[in-house]
Each structure stands twice: as structure tokens, then as C-alpha cells.
Amino acid sequence: MTKYYIEELSKYDGQEVEIKGWVYNKRSSGKIKFLLVRDGTGIVQCVIVKNLVPEDVFEKFDLLTQESSLIIRGKVRKEDRAPGGYEIDTTDIQIVHIAKDYPITPKEHGIEFLADIRHLWLRSTRQHAIMRVRHEIIRSIREFFDSRGFTLIDAPIFTPAACEGTSTLFETEYFDLGKAYLTQSGQLYGEAGAMAFGKIYVFGPTFRAEKSKTRRHLTEFWMVEPEVAWNDLNDNMELAEEFLEHIVASVLKNRDKELKILERDITLLQKVKKPLPRISYSEAVDILKKNGIDFQWGNDFGGTDETVISSQFDKPVIVHRYPAEVKAFYMKRDPENEKLALAMDILAPEGYGEIIGGSQREDDYDTLVQRIKEHNLPMEAFEWYLDLRRYGSVPHSGFGLGVERTVAWICGLEHVRETIPFPRMIYRLTP
Amino acid sequence: MTKYYIEELSKYDGQEVEIKGWVYNKRSSGKIKFLLVRDGTGIVQCVIVKNLVPEDVFEKFDLLTQESSLIIRGKVRKEDRAPGGYEIDTTDIQIVHIAKDYPITPKEHGIEFLADIRHLWLRSTRQHAIMRVRHEIIRSIREFFDSRGFTLIDAPIFTPAACEGTSTLFETEYFDLGKAYLTQSGQLYGEAGAMAFGKIYVFGPTFRAEKSKTRRHLTEFWMVEPEVAWNDLNDNMELAEEFLEHIVASVLKNRDKELKILERDITLLQKVKKPLPRISYSEAVDILKKNGIDFQWGNDFGGTDETVISSQFDKPVIVHRYPAEVKAFYMKRDPENEKLALAMDILAPEGYGEIIGGSQREDDYDTLVQRIKEHNLPMEAFEWYLDLRRYGSVPHSGFGLGVERTVAWICGLEHVRETIPFPRMIYRLTP
């Protein structure tokens, strides 16, 4: 039996179809009634004319409430004024389940009220659009790497040692082996993968027990982390800009309707094409100073600093060669200036902050051992990682992109809580 | 600058190329030396002829050890006897890093020894092949759902309540909100997604703190869980068999070389086409009895039972309509026999056991409330889930497929520990 979906109605112009869905809205104009039905793929207006349907079908209209489920039959008719281009001339209605007092009404609701009923909030047009953009972002991320011969390497979620202090780690008892910690990044495992497969990407959830209540922080978020053997910092920046261009182009192409629903100004997104502007950390500091910000060379950028820097550009900007002191132990130093790490971050425009962070990795065994000591990290936890420098070490680079921040930026959202189906924050663990 | 990869050498027949990689093996035959180089995409034989290269290049050969990294230049030559169809006539070798005493040698190693150095073990041909099959399975899973209009709904990893007892749950402190538990299944969230999007899939890691040391158990494993509004048990079985057919066909098509490396008998895989045989639980019990197994109707199947049942068929077999008592509270009962749940499992052939488990879900509010009570589950933890039956409830169905068991079956592996880059088991949390 054919299954009909609203997004495919154009295939059935003039034909009888059966739509299974939920009441989105309804209105009445005497002898003509209009039922807006959603089925998860779209919304269609079903027209019910008194003299054209049996009496009982016409009367069912009055019973239907918002989010009641129903099966509706009728003929598809082209209607240029309709959002999807088609309407249905109803011939029959079968009520499946009447929803009583659906809590989300067309009036405004408070954000915590909506967050508490996230499982229902997802049915609204706006959340729907965001989730479909999210899906397209994730699809295009995988497509990018799959089509370039990268191998997917799922890094473990449970990690054995608290490599960089336990303060932002979630921990759990792990049988007789003591504590396990939830991963904050799959990068070190990704490096092992790159030595085995040349080009890899890690893609999974990561966790941060930060006590931050900002609009940019989730405790559980998805991250994709490519790692490429033989790539230097420059290759890394090139890969990242091609990657961002691909993601944004995919969303513009395949989710234009959703961006319209979100009232996203897409002119800025259309500019996301390589080459992206590249500035050094020192040049970024100059920008801050020119803008009257009292910033000390050597510090890390805060959220406001990032906004000021990125606002100088109309597309994402790559900032490279940060002071090594503010960056992680595994980053390679700039051979031309030992104080600098071969790091690069990409800041999204419009105040969305860092969406990509990456670097060339230290590939020399002795130097890496020294860095681990300098950072007071437990050497034994890194013995396996040091093996990658013991056995055929090569230059290599990679970066991480946070999915939720990318969704927020591309959709133009105020807060990351709307970027994931069921957000987890310091004060939210439900539904 | 062009980057050359071994798997693309056919594009450069007769041309000079530069391969960056690692020494896989080497052998010498007087004035001709052979270097097998791997770069993560393949292995190529590089031929070094004494009189055709400078003296120092010829001498470098002797310095190279297994897994040393190097850049090798030479001309690509078609050679039908070579595994990839091409060889390289070497003109120059640049040694990047000499690996000393690489621990994995061509001799046999114990499995725990290899597991301890999983980060290096991944470089071996066999593990390489498995990971690429795994990647293809995951790619084809997403392709299947994406091309059918399903929306990806990432379920949360942190869940608030211990829905079905805490004995197999990992837990962690969650700020001021008490304990959070790591998800065992995203299904309930997937059901919320299906009511919003019609057709969805959840795909992420899941966790089980089972004290099982069998060859089928990991504490951390990936699961994909489609959920479709309006689908009944029959639709669910159809979706599952099309899905399995798609996955197996994709691997056969795109990873035939890897299956050959794994010495997988592909004749059985080629038979995985719909329709799959479908038998009821009661028919499965009859099979057990005919095979001399003392099995009581009403019990759940154990591993041996599954093996006996599946061995009657030369492709995966769908077993449906299990006793409700052995299945989860959310499964809908068979209207023709209240003792049965509208469940279905798919058992892989060759003793690989259950790879898919699913059901039609209970969609009636009152019945679901009763089931929650019967199972002594905390009602308040399910209030949000009950909302899905309060507001426009519809029939719906879904299933879950375990990635690692599927990898084990398709690759023909003895143990799931080889099916994931960094396996986590009751006794293993490293590397």
C-alpha cells in the first residue's frame, strides 16, 4: 500500500491520497472548513466543504483539537497560494485520537515551560526547522569526510585516566577497574587512527562538567574531529575552510525552506566560501587594541574578545599561532617562534564565537615527554599516546568542530539549548 | 601540491608520485630491494634497483624498520601481479622517523597483548579491514534512513531516572540534580521524535554495565534505532528486512576487498535479500523441540537457542510475537492473543544471535499506565513518555540494531572486541 507524505504531494496532483497526521491548526468559514494537518514532513491545508462530504465527516471537524491524530482522505489540488503548493479537497476524515488540552498553544510560552515539555515542543514549526538543519549539518559533515576517503574512527566514551584534571569530567564507577571518565574529546584516539588510516574522523558525543550557565554551554554535545597524517598547520586550515564551506552550502541547498522559517538572513551564510580570512593571534590582539579593549598579549580570548575580532569580518575568520601557554600540551610549537603554538581557531561571525579549534600536533617524542612534564600530567596515562611518536612518527594535524555551536550559528539562534533534541545543561537533565 | 594516496595510484600510471607512509615489510634480493609501504589507504610495493638510484638511497633501505615513516618518490608502473595492480619504481627515499622494535611482528601474538596496544594493532591489515567494513556499515545505515526521509534525532546520553532498575546502568553525579544514568537505549526519546517528525532514527553510543564476559558483550556500543509513526508490526518487519538488505549489499559492493582479506565466505551474505523468513515465537519453540532441546514455552531464548533456531535458515530469520512476559513494558499486545507482545527480533545466521530487536509500541494511554504499574516502574519518570499517548497518540513501531554485533556477523568475527576501534569491556578500559 502506498504511503503518502505531505512533502511528496506534488507527485500526486489530482489523485486521491490518504494522509496520516496531526491537527496543526484549524479555522472555519461557515460552510467551508480548513484543517491544517502536519505529518512530520510538512503541513498541508485540507479543505472541507459542507455539501461535498457526508454530514458526519463535516461534523468531525468540530471534535478535532490541536495535535489530535487523524487519517484524512481527499484529492490533491495544486494551489499556488498554499505554503507547500498543494491543498487537499477532503472526502473523508477518520479520527484516531483526540488530544485534550495540548499544552503548547499559539500564544507565547516561557522558555522553561517549553523546555520542560521538550518532547512536545519538538512538534512546533520552529523546532522542527532547527532539527532538520541539524540533521543536514551532520549529514553533510559525514558526506564531506566519506567522499574524501577518511575512515570513521569512533573514539571511546569511557576513558581511563583524568588526563587534564578532573574538575570538568564526569566520572563513573567501572567494575573493578576504578573510575572511568566520560570523554571530552576523541582527539588522542583520532591521532592513533590517523597513523593507521592516514585520514580519519571521530564523531560522537563529548561531555564537559563545566559549571557554566551561559548560552553557549551544554554538558553533553556532539563533536566531529578529523585528523590527518602528514598535514601541517596550513593543510589543516585549508581542510577546515573547505569543510565549513561544504556544510554551509549543503544547508543552503537542502534546507532553504527551514532557514526561511527561522527567518535567517542567509546573505552572510552565502559568503562562507574559501579562502577564509586568516590572521595571526598577534594581529587579532591588534584588532582588540584598536577597538579600545585593554588586552594583554599572552592571554586567551574571552567571548567578548571573539565577538569583537569576528565582527571585523563578514565570514568566519581563522586565527592562528596562539601563545603556547594558553593552548594544550600536545600542540606543536612554531619553529619560527617557540612561544607560539601551531594552533588555529575559527571564529564564526555575528558573535557566535569559536566553532573550530585545532592544531598541528607535536610529533617529536622527546619534546612531547617534556611538555607532559611541564603540564604536570601523569606520564603513565600517556604511554600509549607516546607510542605514536615511538613508532613511525609523522607530522599530523586535526581540529574539532562543535555541532551545536554550528547549528546555533547557521540557524541564527540565541541559545544552544534549541540546537539538540534533548539538551543537557547544568540545571537541566529532563525530559 | 597534489597529494598521492596508494588507493588512487591507477590514476597516475607512468607518472612520478610521492607517497608518504610507513614501512609495512621489506625483502631483499641482492641488487633489487622491495619495500612494502602502507599509507592508510593501501599497500604498495616499491622496487629499488641498485644501479638506478644514488648509492645513499640504496643504503637507506637497510636502515628502514617495520613502521618507520618515510616519503618515497618514484614512477608508477602497472603490474598485474601486485595486490593493488601497481608498483613503484623508486627514485628517492626520505626517511622521516625510524621505529625501534615495533612490538607487533609478523609472528603470532596473544590477544591480550594485542588488545593492550590496540592503538598500534589498528595498523594491521586485518584490523584495518574490519574498521573499514564498520565504517561502511555505519555509512550505509545513515544513507538508508537519510534517503527515505527519516530525520536524525540524537537521544540524550544522560538520562534522569533509572527506568528499569539500576543494576546494569552506569551512573554519574550530575551537579545539584542528583544522579544521571548513561542511556541504554534512545527508544523512548525516539518515540517522541516520531510523533514530531513521522520517521526518525536515533544513532549513538549506548551503555550497559552488565557483568558479562562473553564474546558478545561490550559495555559501550553503538545502536541505531528507527521509529516510525503509523507503522504496525508488519511495516516494522518490512522496514527491518529492507534495512538489512541495504547494509549487506553496501558492504558487498564497497568493501569486497576487505571481506576478502578477512577470508569471509560471502555466499551467505549474498543471500541476505528480502523477504527474510518469518516465524512466530511458537514456531521457533517447535524448532527447538524438534532439535531435542528441552525448552519451555514462555521463556526467553538463550544464546544456544538462538543458534539452533537460526541454523535452520540460510539467511537472517525474523521471530515475531513473543510472550509478553519476557518483553518490555512498552510493547503492544497482540489483539488476537493478549499473552503475546507484537515484538520481533532478527537472528543472524551462523550463530551470531540477535542483531535486531523491535516491536510495535503500546499506544493506548490507560493500557500503558497499567503496564508501568505491573512492572513496578516509577510513574513520575514516565509522565513525559505518557504525554505521547495523551496528545494525538498513533500506532507506531521501531527497532534497534547493534552496530558491533552486525560488524561481527558481516566480517565473520569470533569476538566483538575487534568490531570497534577501542573496545570497552568489564575488564578493559584501556588504551
mmCIF file of N, CA and C in Angstrom, chain A residues 263-356:
data_model
loop_
_atom_site.group_PDB
_atom_site.id
_atom_site.type_symbol
_atom_site.label_atom_id
_atom_site.label_comp_id
_atom_site.label_asym_id
_atom_site.label_seq_id
_atom_site.Cartn_x
_atom_site.Cartn_y
_atom_site.Cartn_z
ATOM 1 N N GLU A 263 13.685 32.589 9.706
ATOM 2 C CA GLU A 263 13.930 34.000 9.354
ATOM 3 C C GLU A 263 15.414 34.320 9.405
ATOM 4 N N ARG A 264 16.211 33.355 8.955
ATOM 5 C CA ARG A 264 17.658 33.535 8.956
ATOM 6 C C ARG A 264 18.056 34.417 7.777
ATOM 7 N N ASP A 265 18.869 35.424 8.056
ATOM 8 C CA ASP A 265 19.461 36.239 6.992
ATOM 9 C C ASP A 265 20.561 35.398 6.341
ATOM 10 N N ILE A 266 20.295 34.920 5.133
ATOM 11 C CA ILE A 266 21.249 33.978 4.534
ATOM 12 C C ILE A 266 22.347 34.674 3.732
ATOM 13 N N THR A 267 22.283 36.001 3.620
ATOM 14 C CA THR A 267 23.324 36.676 2.822
ATOM 15 C C THR A 267 24.707 36.455 3.446
ATOM 16 N N LEU A 268 24.756 36.427 4.789
ATOM 17 C CA LEU A 268 26.052 36.190 5.430
ATOM 18 C C LEU A 268 26.506 34.742 5.235
ATOM 19 N N LEU A 269 25.551 33.822 5.240
ATOM 20 C CA LEU A 269 25.916 32.415 5.041
ATOM 21 C C LEU A 269 26.440 32.181 3.626
ATOM 22 N N GLN A 270 25.845 32.909 2.681
ATOM 23 C CA GLN A 270 26.271 32.728 1.290
ATOM 24 C C GLN A 270 27.725 33.150 1.057
ATOM 25 N N LYS A 271 28.246 33.919 1.985
ATOM 26 C CA LYS A 271 29.641 34.375 1.833
ATOM 27 C C LYS A 271 30.658 33.359 2.346
ATOM 28 N N VAL A 272 30.180 32.302 2.969
ATOM 29 C CA VAL A 272 31.118 31.336 3.555
ATOM 30 C C VAL A 272 31.731 30.466 2.467
ATOM 31 N N LYS A 273 32.743 31.033 1.833
ATOM 32 C CA LYS A 273 33.454 30.315 0.780
ATOM 33 C C LYS A 273 34.945 30.509 1.026
ATOM 34 N N LYS A 274 35.724 29.481 0.692
ATOM 35 C CA LYS A 274 37.161 29.637 0.866
ATOM 36 C C LYS A 274 37.696 30.588 -0.198
ATOM 37 N N PRO A 275 38.784 31.290 0.022
ATOM 38 C CA PRO A 275 39.547 31.278 1.276
ATOM 39 C C PRO A 275 38.883 32.151 2.339
ATOM 40 N N LEU A 276 38.974 31.676 3.591
ATOM 41 C CA LEU A 276 38.524 32.492 4.716
ATOM 42 C C LEU A 276 39.671 33.420 5.115
ATOM 43 N N PRO A 277 39.351 34.581 5.679
ATOM 44 C CA PRO A 277 40.433 35.444 6.167
ATOM 45 C C PRO A 277 41.246 34.725 7.239
ATOM 46 N N ARG A 278 42.547 34.923 7.184
ATOM 47 C CA ARG A 278 43.440 34.300 8.182
ATOM 48 C C ARG A 278 44.241 35.389 8.852
ATOM 49 N N ILE A 279 44.190 35.440 10.149
ATOM 50 C CA ILE A 279 45.020 36.390 10.885
ATOM 51 C C ILE A 279 45.735 35.646 12.007
ATOM 52 N N SER A 280 46.897 36.178 12.353
ATOM 53 C CA SER A 280 47.617 35.572 13.472
ATOM 54 C C SER A 280 46.995 36.068 14.775
ATOM 55 N N TYR A 281 47.302 35.338 15.843
ATOM 56 C CA TYR A 281 46.858 35.766 17.175
ATOM 57 C C TYR A 281 47.304 37.212 17.432
ATOM 58 N N SER A 282 48.534 37.526 17.076
ATOM 59 C CA SER A 282 49.051 38.877 17.328
ATOM 60 C C SER A 282 48.265 39.929 16.562
ATOM 61 N N GLU A 283 47.874 39.586 15.324
ATOM 62 C CA GLU A 283 47.039 40.522 14.561
ATOM 63 C C GLU A 283 45.668 40.671 15.212
ATOM 64 N N ALA A 284 45.170 39.588 15.774
ATOM 65 C CA ALA A 284 43.881 39.651 16.472
ATOM 66 C C ALA A 284 43.975 40.553 17.694
ATOM 67 N N VAL A 285 45.117 40.464 18.386
ATOM 68 C CA VAL A 285 45.321 41.325 19.557
ATOM 69 C C VAL A 285 45.337 42.795 19.128
ATOM 70 N N ASP A 286 45.982 43.063 17.992
ATOM 71 C CA ASP A 286 45.989 44.439 17.471
ATOM 72 C C ASP A 286 44.566 44.931 17.216
ATOM 73 N N ILE A 287 43.729 44.044 16.661
ATOM 74 C CA ILE A 287 42.330 44.419 16.398
ATOM 75 C C ILE A 287 41.647 44.817 17.702
ATOM 76 N N LEU A 288 41.876 44.023 18.741
ATOM 77 C CA LEU A 288 41.251 44.324 20.035
ATOM 78 C C LEU A 288 41.703 45.694 20.539
ATOM 79 N N LYS A 289 43.009 45.927 20.447
ATOM 80 C CA LYS A 289 43.539 47.202 20.942
ATOM 81 C C LYS A 289 42.986 48.379 20.155
ATOM 82 N N LYS A 290 42.915 48.210 18.835
ATOM 83 C CA LYS A 290 42.349 49.282 18.003
ATOM 84 C C LYS A 290 40.903 49.560 18.370
ATOM 85 N N ASN A 291 40.238 48.541 18.904
ATOM 86 C CA ASN A 291 38.843 48.717 19.297
ATOM 87 C C ASN A 291 38.709 49.090 20.776
ATOM 88 N N GLY A 292 39.828 49.553 21.323
ATOM 89 C CA GLY A 292 39.773 50.098 22.681
ATOM 90 C C GLY A 292 39.693 49.066 23.790
ATOM 91 N N ILE A 293 40.029 47.820 23.467
ATOM 92 C CA ILE A 293 39.982 46.796 24.518
ATOM 93 C C ILE A 293 41.362 46.623 25.118
ATOM 94 N N ASP A 294 41.408 46.642 26.435
ATOM 95 C CA ASP A 294 42.671 46.530 27.165
ATOM 96 C C ASP A 294 43.037 45.054 27.260
ATOM 97 N N PHE A 295 43.715 44.554 26.249
ATOM 98 C CA PHE A 295 44.007 43.128 26.185
ATOM 99 C C PHE A 295 45.511 42.910 26.247
ATOM 100 N N GLN A 296 45.914 41.959 27.067
ATOM 101 C CA GLN A 296 47.325 41.663 27.272
ATOM 102 C C GLN A 296 47.755 40.530 26.345
ATOM 103 N N TRP A 297 48.785 40.758 25.515
ATOM 104 C CA TRP A 297 49.312 39.693 24.670
ATOM 105 C C TRP A 297 49.672 38.509 25.568
ATOM 106 N N GLY A 298 49.214 37.328 25.206
ATOM 107 C CA GLY A 298 49.539 36.144 26.007
ATOM 108 C C GLY A 298 48.311 35.541 26.657
ATOM 109 N N ASN A 299 47.275 36.335 26.821
ATOM 110 C CA ASN A 299 46.035 35.803 27.389
ATOM 111 C C ASN A 299 45.223 35.084 26.317
ATOM 112 N N ASP A 300 44.246 34.316 26.783
ATOM 113 C CA ASP A 300 43.321 33.677 25.842
ATOM 114 C C ASP A 300 42.156 34.634 25.603
ATOM 115 N N PHE A 301 41.509 34.480 24.461
ATOM 116 C CA PHE A 301 40.377 35.346 24.165
ATOM 117 C C PHE A 301 39.146 34.911 24.946
ATOM 118 N N GLY A 302 38.403 35.881 25.435
ATOM 119 C CA GLY A 302 37.107 35.591 26.036
ATOM 120 C C GLY A 302 36.021 35.768 24.995
ATOM 121 N N GLY A 303 34.792 35.496 25.397
ATOM 122 C CA GLY A 303 33.659 35.582 24.476
ATOM 123 C C GLY A 303 33.534 36.957 23.820
ATOM 124 N N THR A 304 33.693 38.019 24.615
ATOM 125 C CA THR A 304 33.577 39.372 24.077
ATOM 126 C C THR A 304 34.700 39.664 23.090
ATOM 127 N N ASP A 305 35.906 39.219 23.443
ATOM 128 C CA ASP A 305 37.041 39.423 22.539
ATOM 129 C C ASP A 305 36.755 38.768 21.187
ATOM 130 N N GLU A 306 36.267 37.529 21.237
ATOM 131 C CA GLU A 306 35.969 36.810 19.998
ATOM 132 C C GLU A 306 34.943 37.563 19.156
ATOM 133 N N THR A 307 33.937 38.124 19.834
ATOM 134 C CA THR A 307 32.905 38.868 19.110
ATOM 135 C C THR A 307 33.503 40.086 18.418
ATOM 136 N N VAL A 308 34.358 40.806 19.119
ATOM 137 C CA VAL A 308 34.982 41.997 18.530
ATOM 138 C C VAL A 308 35.854 41.615 17.337
ATOM 139 N N ILE A 309 36.641 40.551 17.504
ATOM 140 C CA ILE A 309 37.531 40.127 16.411
ATOM 141 C C ILE A 309 36.701 39.706 15.197
ATOM 142 N N SER A 310 35.709 38.841 15.442
ATOM 143 C CA SER A 310 34.961 38.290 14.308
ATOM 144 C C SER A 310 34.092 39.348 13.638
ATOM 145 N N SER A 311 33.737 40.384 14.372
ATOM 146 C CA SER A 311 32.868 41.407 13.777
ATOM 147 C C SER A 311 33.605 42.254 12.737
ATOM 148 N N GLN A 312 34.934 42.097 12.651
ATOM 149 C CA GLN A 312 35.700 42.811 11.623
ATOM 150 C C GLN A 312 35.569 42.143 10.260
ATOM 151 N N PHE A 313 34.968 40.955 10.247
ATOM 152 C CA PHE A 313 34.936 40.170 9.011
ATOM 153 C C PHE A 313 33.505 39.764 8.706
ATOM 154 N N ASP A 314 33.211 39.577 7.426
ATOM 155 C CA ASP A 314 31.844 39.177 7.095
ATOM 156 C C ASP A 314 31.756 37.676 6.830
ATOM 157 N N LYS A 315 32.840 36.958 7.097
ATOM 158 C CA LYS A 315 32.743 35.497 7.113
ATOM 159 C C LYS A 315 33.613 34.947 8.244
ATOM 160 N N PRO A 316 33.542 33.648 8.489
ATOM 161 C CA PRO A 316 34.341 33.119 9.598
ATOM 162 C C PRO A 316 35.813 33.477 9.414
ATOM 163 N N VAL A 317 36.487 33.738 10.511
ATOM 164 C CA VAL A 317 37.889 34.135 10.435
ATOM 165 C C VAL A 317 38.749 33.096 11.162
ATOM 166 N N ILE A 318 39.868 32.773 10.502
ATOM 167 C CA ILE A 318 40.817 31.835 11.109
ATOM 168 C C ILE A 318 41.863 32.623 11.879
ATOM 169 N N VAL A 319 42.017 32.303 13.159
ATOM 170 C CA VAL A 319 43.071 32.913 13.966
ATOM 171 C C VAL A 319 44.105 31.826 14.258
ATOM 172 N N HIS A 320 45.374 32.097 13.912
ATOM 173 C CA HIS A 320 46.388 31.047 14.054
ATOM 174 C C HIS A 320 47.568 31.519 14.892
ATOM 175 N N ARG A 321 48.354 30.543 15.322
ATOM 176 C CA ARG A 321 49.590 30.793 16.087
ATOM 177 C C ARG A 321 49.318 31.553 17.387
ATOM 178 N N TYR A 322 48.701 30.830 18.313
ATOM 179 C CA TYR A 322 48.408 31.365 19.652
ATOM 180 C C TYR A 322 49.622 31.194 20.564
ATOM 181 N N PRO A 323 49.666 31.965 21.627
ATOM 182 C CA PRO A 323 50.713 31.718 22.634
ATOM 183 C C PRO A 323 50.602 30.277 23.128
ATOM 184 N N ALA A 324 51.694 29.561 23.156
ATOM 185 C CA ALA A 324 51.661 28.148 23.555
ATOM 186 C C ALA A 324 51.109 27.992 24.971
ATOM 187 N N GLU A 325 51.332 28.989 25.796
ATOM 188 C CA GLU A 325 50.908 28.912 27.205
ATOM 189 C C GLU A 325 49.408 28.693 27.383
ATOM 190 N N VAL A 326 48.600 29.233 26.463
ATOM 191 C CA VAL A 326 47.149 29.110 26.630
ATOM 192 C C VAL A 326 46.599 27.906 25.869
ATOM 193 N N LYS A 327 47.471 27.159 25.268
ATOM 194 C CA LYS A 327 46.986 26.026 24.469
ATOM 195 C C LYS A 327 47.446 24.687 25.061
ATOM 196 N N ALA A 328 46.912 23.612 24.522
ATOM 197 C CA ALA A 328 47.130 22.282 25.096
ATOM 198 C C ALA A 328 48.557 21.784 24.875
ATOM 199 N N PHE A 329 48.947 20.835 25.708
ATOM 200 C CA PHE A 329 50.325 20.327 25.715
ATOM 201 C C PHE A 329 50.731 19.651 24.415
ATOM 202 N N TYR A 330 49.729 19.101 23.680
ATOM 203 C CA TYR A 330 50.065 18.291 22.502
ATOM 204 C C TYR A 330 50.276 19.117 21.244
ATOM 205 N N MET A 331 50.146 20.438 21.347
ATOM 206 C CA MET A 331 50.298 21.249 20.142
ATOM 207 C C MET A 331 51.762 21.517 19.832
ATOM 208 N N LYS A 332 52.108 21.439 18.564
ATOM 209 C CA LYS A 332 53.481 21.664 18.149
ATOM 210 C C LYS A 332 53.789 23.159 18.216
ATOM 211 N N ARG A 333 55.023 23.467 18.602
ATOM 212 C CA ARG A 333 55.438 24.866 18.634
ATOM 213 C C ARG A 333 55.833 25.331 17.231
ATOM 214 N N ASP A 334 55.684 26.632 17.022
ATOM 215 C CA ASP A 334 56.089 27.230 15.753
ATOM 216 C C ASP A 334 57.611 27.240 15.665
ATOM 217 N N PRO A 335 58.206 26.580 14.679
ATOM 218 C CA PRO A 335 59.681 26.556 14.616
ATOM 219 C C PRO A 335 60.270 27.969 14.484
ATOM 220 N N GLU A 336 59.473 28.906 14.027
ATOM 221 C CA GLU A 336 59.990 30.280 13.882
ATOM 222 C C GLU A 336 59.818 31.115 15.149
ATOM 223 N N ASN A 337 59.046 30.609 16.094
ATOM 224 C CA ASN A 337 58.872 31.321 17.365
ATOM 225 C C ASN A 337 58.365 30.348 18.414
ATOM 226 N N GLU A 338 59.289 29.922 19.264
ATOM 227 C CA GLU A 338 59.000 28.867 20.241
ATOM 228 C C GLU A 338 57.862 29.213 21.210
ATOM 229 N N LYS A 339 57.554 30.522 21.310
ATOM 230 C CA LYS A 339 56.476 30.919 22.219
ATOM 231 C C LYS A 339 55.096 30.622 21.658
ATOM 232 N N LEU A 340 55.043 30.353 20.356
ATOM 233 C CA LEU A 340 53.745 30.174 19.702
ATOM 234 C C LEU A 340 53.437 28.701 19.445
ATOM 235 N N ALA A 341 52.168 28.345 19.575
ATOM 236 C CA ALA A 341 51.724 27.006 19.195
ATOM 237 C C ALA A 341 51.151 27.075 17.785
ATOM 238 N N LEU A 342 51.339 25.994 17.031
ATOM 239 C CA LEU A 342 50.787 25.935 15.668
ATOM 240 C C LEU A 342 49.289 25.614 15.747
ATOM 241 N N ALA A 343 48.593 26.441 16.488
ATOM 242 C CA ALA A 343 47.157 26.259 16.700
ATOM 243 C C ALA A 343 46.374 27.120 15.736
ATOM 244 N N MET A 344 45.128 26.758 15.534
ATOM 245 C CA MET A 344 44.234 27.631 14.767
ATOM 246 C C MET A 344 42.806 27.431 15.275
ATOM 247 N N ASP A 345 42.123 28.538 15.465
ATOM 248 C CA ASP A 345 40.707 28.507 15.819
ATOM 249 C C ASP A 345 39.940 29.205 14.701
ATOM 250 N N ILE A 346 38.710 28.810 14.520
ATOM 251 C CA ILE A 346 37.862 29.567 13.583
ATOM 252 C C ILE A 346 36.711 30.175 14.362
ATOM 253 N N LEU A 347 36.575 31.479 14.232
ATOM 254 C CA LEU A 347 35.511 32.201 14.916
ATOM 255 C C LEU A 347 34.388 32.474 13.922
ATOM 256 N N ALA A 348 33.178 32.102 14.308
ATOM 257 C CA ALA A 348 32.026 32.370 13.452
ATOM 258 C C ALA A 348 31.669 33.846 13.540
ATOM 259 N N PRO A 349 31.066 34.383 12.484
ATOM 260 C CA PRO A 349 30.649 35.784 12.551
ATOM 261 C C PRO A 349 29.437 35.961 13.462
ATOM 262 N N GLU A 350 29.008 37.164 13.601
ATOM 263 C CA GLU A 350 27.784 37.514 14.336
ATOM 264 C C GLU A 350 27.831 37.118 15.807
ATOM 265 N N GLY A 351 29.021 37.055 16.362
ATOM 266 C CA GLY A 351 29.127 36.797 17.800
ATOM 267 C C GLY A 351 28.929 35.355 18.207
ATOM 268 N N TYR A 352 29.014 34.423 17.268
ATOM 269 C CA TYR A 352 28.797 33.017 17.638
ATOM 270 C C TYR A 352 30.047 32.337 18.200
ATOM 271 N N GLY A 353 31.159 33.046 18.144
ATOM 272 C CA GLY A 353 32.343 32.539 18.824
ATOM 273 C C GLY A 353 33.023 31.381 18.104
ATOM 274 N N GLU A 354 33.911 30.719 18.844
ATOM 275 C CA GLU A 354 34.738 29.649 18.283
ATOM 276 C C GLU A 354 33.880 28.456 17.890
ATOM 277 N N ILE A 355 33.968 28.049 16.623
ATOM 278 C CA ILE A 355 33.260 26.832 16.216
ATOM 279 C C ILE A 355 34.241 25.719 15.860
ATOM 280 N N ILE A 356 35.488 26.109 15.573
ATOM 281 C CA ILE A 356 36.514 25.108 15.273
ATOM 282 C C ILE A 356 37.753 25.444 16.079
#
